[in-house]
Amino acid sequence: RKEVEQDPGPFNVPEGATVAFNCTYSNSASQSFFWYRQDCRKEPKLLMSVYSSGNEDGRFTAQLNRASQYISLLIRDSKLSDSATYLCVVNMGDDKIIFGKGTRLHILP
Amino acid sequence: EAQVTQNPRYLITVTGKKLTVTCSQNMNHEYMSWYRQDPGLGLRQIYYSMNVEVTDKGDVPEGYKVSRKEKRNFPLILESPSPNQTSLYFCASSLSSSYNEQFFGPGTRLTVL
C-alpha cells in the first residue's frame, strides 16, 4: 500500500454541486493531517487541518477516519474558483511528512 | 508581509555547474524544508531543518546539500547538477515542526541541460 494515496481525477463537477475526495494513508501511527490547495504552477497553500473531531470551514468539511485510515474533504456549493489540485498531507511521525500526488478538480460553469 | 521568498524563480543551467537556490522566511519559523515537484510524482521532501545547524535528509536527498546557519535562511545547493534534477522546487517553513501549517515559497523552476 502506498504511504499516501489519492485519486488523481480529474473530477469534472458542475458549479453548485457537492464533491468529495478521499485520501488513504498506510501508517496507523500517523500524527497529523492536512489538506492543501495548489493552483497550476503555484505554491501549495493550506486549506484545512484535519482533526479527529472533524473540521468545517464554510463550504469545506474535512474528516478523519482513523479506523479505516483515510481523510476526506467535502466541498459544498462548489464555485468556479474551487478549480485546483487538492493535496492530502500526512505527518507520519519522526518529522516524516508525505504529500499525496493530488486530486485535480475542475468546476464547470 | 509574512512570506517565504526563493531566488531565482527560473534557472536554466548546464550539467555540472554548481548552483544555489536561496530561501528566506521572515516569520521566525524554526522548521524549514525543501521539496521538489515532478509530474506524476507529486511533492517529495529533499531536506528539512528543525532549527539552526540542524538538518536532516528527506526522501530524495541525493545530489543536494543544504545549510542552516541562520534561522531565516535555508539555501539548497546542487554541487553538480544533472538533467534528472530538472524540476520545480519549493521551499517551505513552519512554526516549530512539520506538525504545523507549512508556508511555501513561490517555487523555482530549474532546467538542467
mmCIF file of C-alpha atoms in Angstrom:
data_model
loop_
_atom_site.group_PDB
_atom_site.id
_atom_site.type_symbol
_atom_site.label_atom_id
_atom_site.label_comp_id
_atom_site.label_asym_id
_atom_site.label_seq_id
_atom_site.Cartn_x
_atom_site.Cartn_y
_atom_site.Cartn_z
ATOM 1 C CA ARG A 1 0.000 0.000 0.000
ATOM 2 C CA LYS A 2 1.336 3.429 -0.902
ATOM 3 C CA GLU A 3 2.065 5.722 2.021
ATOM 4 C CA VAL A 4 -0.467 8.341 0.956
ATOM 5 C CA GLU A 5 -2.842 7.707 -1.908
ATOM 6 C CA GLN A 6 -5.317 9.950 -3.701
ATOM 7 C CA ASP A 7 -7.487 9.532 -6.747
ATOM 8 C CA PRO A 8 -5.753 11.803 -9.304
ATOM 9 C CA GLY A 9 -9.020 12.692 -11.042
ATOM 10 C CA PRO A 10 -9.803 14.897 -12.773
ATOM 11 C CA PHE A 11 -13.158 15.391 -11.156
ATOM 12 C CA ASN A 12 -15.334 17.455 -13.516
ATOM 13 C CA VAL A 13 -18.166 18.865 -11.452
ATOM 14 C CA PRO A 14 -20.887 21.406 -12.354
ATOM 15 C CA GLU A 15 -20.939 24.639 -10.436
ATOM 16 C CA GLY A 16 -23.073 24.396 -7.318
ATOM 17 C CA ALA A 17 -22.612 20.659 -6.881
ATOM 18 C CA THR A 18 -21.120 18.900 -3.889
ATOM 19 C CA VAL A 19 -17.901 16.976 -4.364
ATOM 20 C CA ALA A 20 -15.902 14.762 -2.027
ATOM 21 C CA PHE A 21 -12.381 13.352 -2.134
ATOM 22 C CA ASN A 22 -10.750 10.720 -0.004
ATOM 23 C CA CYS A 23 -7.122 10.155 0.828
ATOM 24 C CA THR A 24 -5.824 6.922 2.332
ATOM 25 C CA TYR A 25 -2.657 6.563 4.370
ATOM 26 C CA SER A 26 -0.687 3.480 5.286
ATOM 27 C CA ASN A 27 0.821 4.270 8.677
ATOM 28 C CA SER A 28 -1.633 3.851 11.532
ATOM 29 C CA ALA A 29 0.696 5.875 13.769
ATOM 30 C CA SER A 30 0.331 8.980 11.611
ATOM 31 C CA GLN A 31 0.056 12.067 13.722
ATOM 32 C CA SER A 32 -1.407 14.948 11.796
ATOM 33 C CA PHE A 33 -3.260 15.549 8.590
ATOM 34 C CA PHE A 34 -3.842 18.454 6.248
ATOM 35 C CA TRP A 35 -5.490 19.415 3.003
ATOM 36 C CA TYR A 36 -3.586 21.858 0.815
ATOM 37 C CA ARG A 37 -4.767 23.510 -2.358
ATOM 38 C CA GLN A 38 -2.450 24.086 -5.307
ATOM 39 C CA ASP A 39 -3.291 26.179 -8.335
ATOM 40 C CA CYS A 40 -1.499 25.472 -11.588
ATOM 41 C CA ARG A 41 2.244 26.180 -11.297
ATOM 42 C CA LYS A 42 1.753 27.932 -7.966
ATOM 43 C CA GLU A 43 2.804 27.064 -4.449
ATOM 44 C CA PRO A 44 0.582 24.866 -2.247
ATOM 45 C CA LYS A 45 -1.452 26.692 0.359
ATOM 46 C CA LEU A 46 -3.088 25.271 3.446
ATOM 47 C CA LEU A 47 -6.811 24.714 3.011
ATOM 48 C CA MET A 48 -7.587 22.946 6.278
ATOM 49 C CA SER A 49 -6.064 20.970 9.070
ATOM 50 C CA VAL A 50 -7.898 17.731 9.784
ATOM 51 C CA TYR A 51 -8.707 16.989 13.390
ATOM 52 C CA SER A 52 -10.010 13.812 14.958
ATOM 53 C CA SER A 53 -13.303 15.545 15.632
ATOM 54 C CA GLY A 54 -13.589 16.801 12.063
ATOM 55 C CA ASN A 55 -13.229 20.347 10.859
ATOM 56 C CA GLU A 56 -15.581 22.665 8.990
ATOM 57 C CA ASP A 57 -14.776 25.995 7.391
ATOM 58 C CA GLY A 58 -17.602 27.495 5.375
ATOM 59 C CA ARG A 59 -18.294 25.248 2.414
ATOM 60 C CA PHE A 60 -15.433 22.907 3.264
ATOM 61 C CA THR A 61 -15.551 19.966 5.650
ATOM 62 C CA ALA A 62 -12.644 17.681 6.471
ATOM 63 C CA GLN A 63 -12.907 14.438 8.386
ATOM 64 C CA LEU A 64 -10.546 11.803 9.693
ATOM 65 C CA ASN A 65 -11.334 8.107 9.950
ATOM 66 C CA ARG A 66 -8.511 6.503 11.905
ATOM 67 C CA ALA A 67 -10.034 3.019 11.875
ATOM 68 C CA SER A 68 -10.055 2.909 8.076
ATOM 69 C CA GLN A 69 -7.014 5.180 7.728
ATOM 70 C CA TYR A 70 -8.376 7.841 5.466
ATOM 71 C CA ILE A 71 -9.190 11.512 5.480
ATOM 72 C CA SER A 72 -11.858 13.177 3.406
ATOM 73 C CA LEU A 73 -12.625 16.609 2.025
ATOM 74 C CA LEU A 74 -16.145 17.698 1.163
ATOM 75 C CA ILE A 75 -16.850 20.841 -0.842
ATOM 76 C CA ARG A 76 -20.437 22.064 -0.899
ATOM 77 C CA ASP A 77 -21.961 24.531 -3.375
ATOM 78 C CA SER A 78 -18.809 24.412 -5.495
ATOM 79 C CA LYS A 79 -17.585 27.601 -7.194
ATOM 80 C CA LEU A 80 -15.565 28.078 -10.356
ATOM 81 C CA SER A 81 -12.748 29.337 -8.131
ATOM 82 C CA ASP A 82 -12.566 25.944 -6.410
ATOM 83 C CA SER A 83 -10.906 24.527 -9.522
ATOM 84 C CA ALA A 84 -7.463 23.432 -8.381
ATOM 85 C CA THR A 85 -5.452 20.422 -7.279
ATOM 86 C CA TYR A 86 -6.089 19.285 -3.714
ATOM 87 C CA LEU A 87 -3.167 17.729 -1.883
ATOM 88 C CA CYS A 88 -3.516 15.406 1.061
ATOM 89 C CA VAL A 89 -0.643 15.707 3.537
ATOM 90 C CA VAL A 90 0.141 13.244 6.310
ATOM 91 C CA ASN A 91 2.714 13.568 9.047
ATOM 92 C CA MET A 92 3.779 10.030 9.847
ATOM 93 C CA GLY A 93 5.812 10.888 12.925
ATOM 94 C CA ASP A 94 9.553 11.483 13.312
ATOM 95 C CA ASP A 95 9.011 14.525 11.101
ATOM 96 C CA LYS A 96 8.350 12.338 8.084
ATOM 97 C CA ILE A 97 5.806 14.229 6.048
ATOM 98 C CA ILE A 98 4.279 12.774 2.924
ATOM 99 C CA PHE A 99 2.288 14.598 0.278
ATOM 100 C CA GLY A 100 -0.249 12.794 -1.829
ATOM 101 C CA LYS A 101 0.031 13.312 -5.564
ATOM 102 C CA GLY A 102 -3.118 15.377 -5.564
ATOM 103 C CA THR A 103 -6.652 15.254 -6.907
ATOM 104 C CA ARG A 104 -7.496 17.607 -9.766
ATOM 105 C CA LEU A 105 -10.866 19.316 -9.590
ATOM 106 C CA HIS A 106 -12.488 21.191 -12.461
ATOM 107 C CA ILE A 107 -15.672 23.117 -11.719
ATOM 108 C CA LEU A 108 -17.731 23.515 -14.885
ATOM 109 C CA PRO A 109 -19.913 26.584 -15.499
ATOM 110 C CA GLU B 1 4.214 40.885 4.926
ATOM 111 C CA ALA B 2 4.868 37.372 6.228
ATOM 112 C CA GLN B 3 6.394 35.362 3.446
ATOM 113 C CA VAL B 4 8.849 32.805 2.146
ATOM 114 C CA THR B 5 10.992 34.010 -0.727
ATOM 115 C CA GLN B 6 13.045 31.991 -3.167
ATOM 116 C CA ASN B 7 15.600 33.052 -5.722
ATOM 117 C CA PRO B 8 15.939 32.635 -8.563
ATOM 118 C CA ARG B 9 12.413 31.883 -9.724
ATOM 119 C CA TYR B 10 13.619 30.432 -13.010
ATOM 120 C CA LEU B 11 17.016 28.995 -13.876
ATOM 121 C CA ILE B 12 18.406 27.212 -16.898
ATOM 122 C CA THR B 13 21.864 25.766 -16.422
ATOM 123 C CA VAL B 14 24.160 23.061 -17.738
ATOM 124 C CA THR B 15 25.228 19.756 -16.277
ATOM 125 C CA GLY B 16 27.926 20.062 -13.636
ATOM 126 C CA LYS B 17 27.720 23.791 -12.999
ATOM 127 C CA LYS B 18 27.251 24.345 -9.267
ATOM 128 C CA LEU B 19 24.217 26.372 -8.286
ATOM 129 C CA THR B 20 22.464 27.603 -5.169
ATOM 130 C CA VAL B 21 18.780 28.344 -4.722
ATOM 131 C CA THR B 22 18.182 30.673 -1.823
ATOM 132 C CA CYS B 23 15.240 30.519 0.567
ATOM 133 C CA SER B 24 14.410 33.049 3.216
ATOM 134 C CA GLN B 25 11.491 33.458 5.626
ATOM 135 C CA ASN B 26 10.583 36.432 7.801
ATOM 136 C CA MET B 27 8.238 34.668 10.230
ATOM 137 C CA ASN B 28 10.869 33.490 12.753
ATOM 138 C CA HIS B 29 9.966 29.899 11.924
ATOM 139 C CA GLU B 30 12.137 27.115 13.270
ATOM 140 C CA TYR B 31 11.256 24.429 10.721
ATOM 141 C CA MET B 32 12.243 24.758 7.076
ATOM 142 C CA SER B 33 12.090 22.273 4.256
ATOM 143 C CA TRP B 34 12.857 21.793 0.570
ATOM 144 C CA TYR B 35 10.641 19.859 -1.850
ATOM 145 C CA ARG B 36 10.752 19.010 -5.496
ATOM 146 C CA GLN B 37 7.626 18.510 -7.556
ATOM 147 C CA ASP B 38 7.581 16.383 -10.677
ATOM 148 C CA PRO B 39 4.647 15.343 -12.882
ATOM 149 C CA GLY B 40 3.138 12.102 -11.685
ATOM 150 C CA LEU B 41 5.323 12.028 -8.568
ATOM 151 C CA GLY B 42 3.895 14.839 -6.507
ATOM 152 C CA LEU B 43 5.849 16.763 -3.906
ATOM 153 C CA ARG B 44 8.819 14.942 -2.409
ATOM 154 C CA GLN B 45 10.872 16.178 0.500
ATOM 155 C CA ILE B 46 14.590 16.699 -0.157
ATOM 156 C CA TYR B 47 15.912 18.014 3.158
ATOM 157 C CA TYR B 48 14.490 19.625 6.224
ATOM 158 C CA SER B 49 15.776 21.554 9.198
ATOM 159 C CA MET B 50 14.329 21.688 12.688
ATOM 160 C CA ASN B 51 16.470 24.634 13.727
ATOM 161 C CA VAL B 52 19.755 26.404 13.172
ATOM 162 C CA GLU B 53 22.614 23.986 12.449
ATOM 163 C CA VAL B 54 20.203 21.006 12.416
ATOM 164 C CA THR B 55 19.435 19.416 9.046
ATOM 165 C CA ASP B 56 18.080 16.015 8.067
ATOM 166 C CA LYS B 57 17.536 14.067 4.881
ATOM 167 C CA GLY B 58 14.088 13.745 3.417
ATOM 168 C CA ASP B 59 13.017 11.194 0.843
ATOM 169 C CA VAL B 60 15.193 12.293 -2.072
ATOM 170 C CA PRO B 61 18.395 13.928 -0.749
ATOM 171 C CA GLU B 62 20.846 12.511 -3.302
ATOM 172 C CA GLY B 63 22.615 15.216 -5.288
ATOM 173 C CA TYR B 64 21.609 18.033 -2.929
ATOM 174 C CA LYS B 65 23.110 19.820 0.043
ATOM 175 C CA VAL B 66 21.626 22.318 2.447
ATOM 176 C CA SER B 67 22.817 24.504 5.276
ATOM 177 C CA ARG B 68 21.097 26.330 8.110
ATOM 178 C CA LYS B 69 23.500 28.880 9.517
ATOM 179 C CA GLU B 70 20.796 31.402 10.297
ATOM 180 C CA LYS B 71 17.202 30.858 11.287
ATOM 181 C CA ARG B 72 15.750 32.750 8.366
ATOM 182 C CA ASN B 73 17.797 31.204 5.531
ATOM 183 C CA PHE B 74 17.898 27.682 4.149
ATOM 184 C CA PRO B 75 19.744 27.517 0.824
ATOM 185 C CA LEU B 76 19.617 24.474 -1.444
ATOM 186 C CA ILE B 77 22.898 23.628 -3.135
ATOM 187 C CA LEU B 78 23.397 21.479 -6.210
ATOM 188 C CA GLU B 79 27.130 20.807 -6.407
ATOM 189 C CA SER B 80 26.991 19.096 -9.789
ATOM 190 C CA PRO B 81 23.517 19.359 -11.287
ATOM 191 C CA SER B 82 22.310 16.683 -13.662
ATOM 192 C CA PRO B 83 19.326 16.625 -16.055
ATOM 193 C CA ASN B 84 17.317 14.427 -13.661
ATOM 194 C CA GLN B 85 17.309 17.352 -11.238
ATOM 195 C CA THR B 86 15.211 19.362 -13.664
ATOM 196 C CA SER B 87 12.150 20.084 -11.567
ATOM 197 C CA LEU B 88 10.007 22.620 -9.739
ATOM 198 C CA TYR B 89 11.456 23.290 -6.291
ATOM 199 C CA PHE B 90 9.599 24.663 -3.294
ATOM 200 C CA CYS B 91 10.943 25.892 -0.010
ATOM 201 C CA ALA B 92 8.604 25.859 2.988
ATOM 202 C CA SER B 93 8.674 26.906 6.606
ATOM 203 C CA SER B 94 6.539 26.283 9.668
ATOM 204 C CA LEU B 95 6.464 27.495 13.220
ATOM 205 C CA SER B 96 8.135 24.648 15.029
ATOM 206 C CA SER B 97 7.751 21.350 13.200
ATOM 207 C CA SER B 98 6.137 19.539 10.334
ATOM 208 C CA TYR B 99 3.033 19.183 12.536
ATOM 209 C CA ASN B 100 2.254 22.835 11.899
ATOM 210 C CA GLU B 101 0.964 24.516 8.768
ATOM 211 C CA GLN B 102 3.717 24.931 6.195
ATOM 212 C CA PHE B 103 4.096 28.168 4.266
ATOM 213 C CA PHE B 104 5.552 27.717 0.822
ATOM 214 C CA GLY B 105 7.706 29.944 -1.296
ATOM 215 C CA PRO B 106 6.641 30.716 -4.877
ATOM 216 C CA GLY B 107 8.809 27.979 -6.373
ATOM 217 C CA THR B 108 11.942 27.784 -8.509
ATOM 218 C CA ARG B 109 11.722 26.175 -11.902
ATOM 219 C CA LEU B 110 15.094 24.621 -12.679
ATOM 220 C CA THR B 111 16.145 23.188 -16.019
ATOM 221 C CA VAL B 112 19.462 21.341 -16.285
ATOM 222 C CA LEU B 113 20.623 20.776 -19.841
#
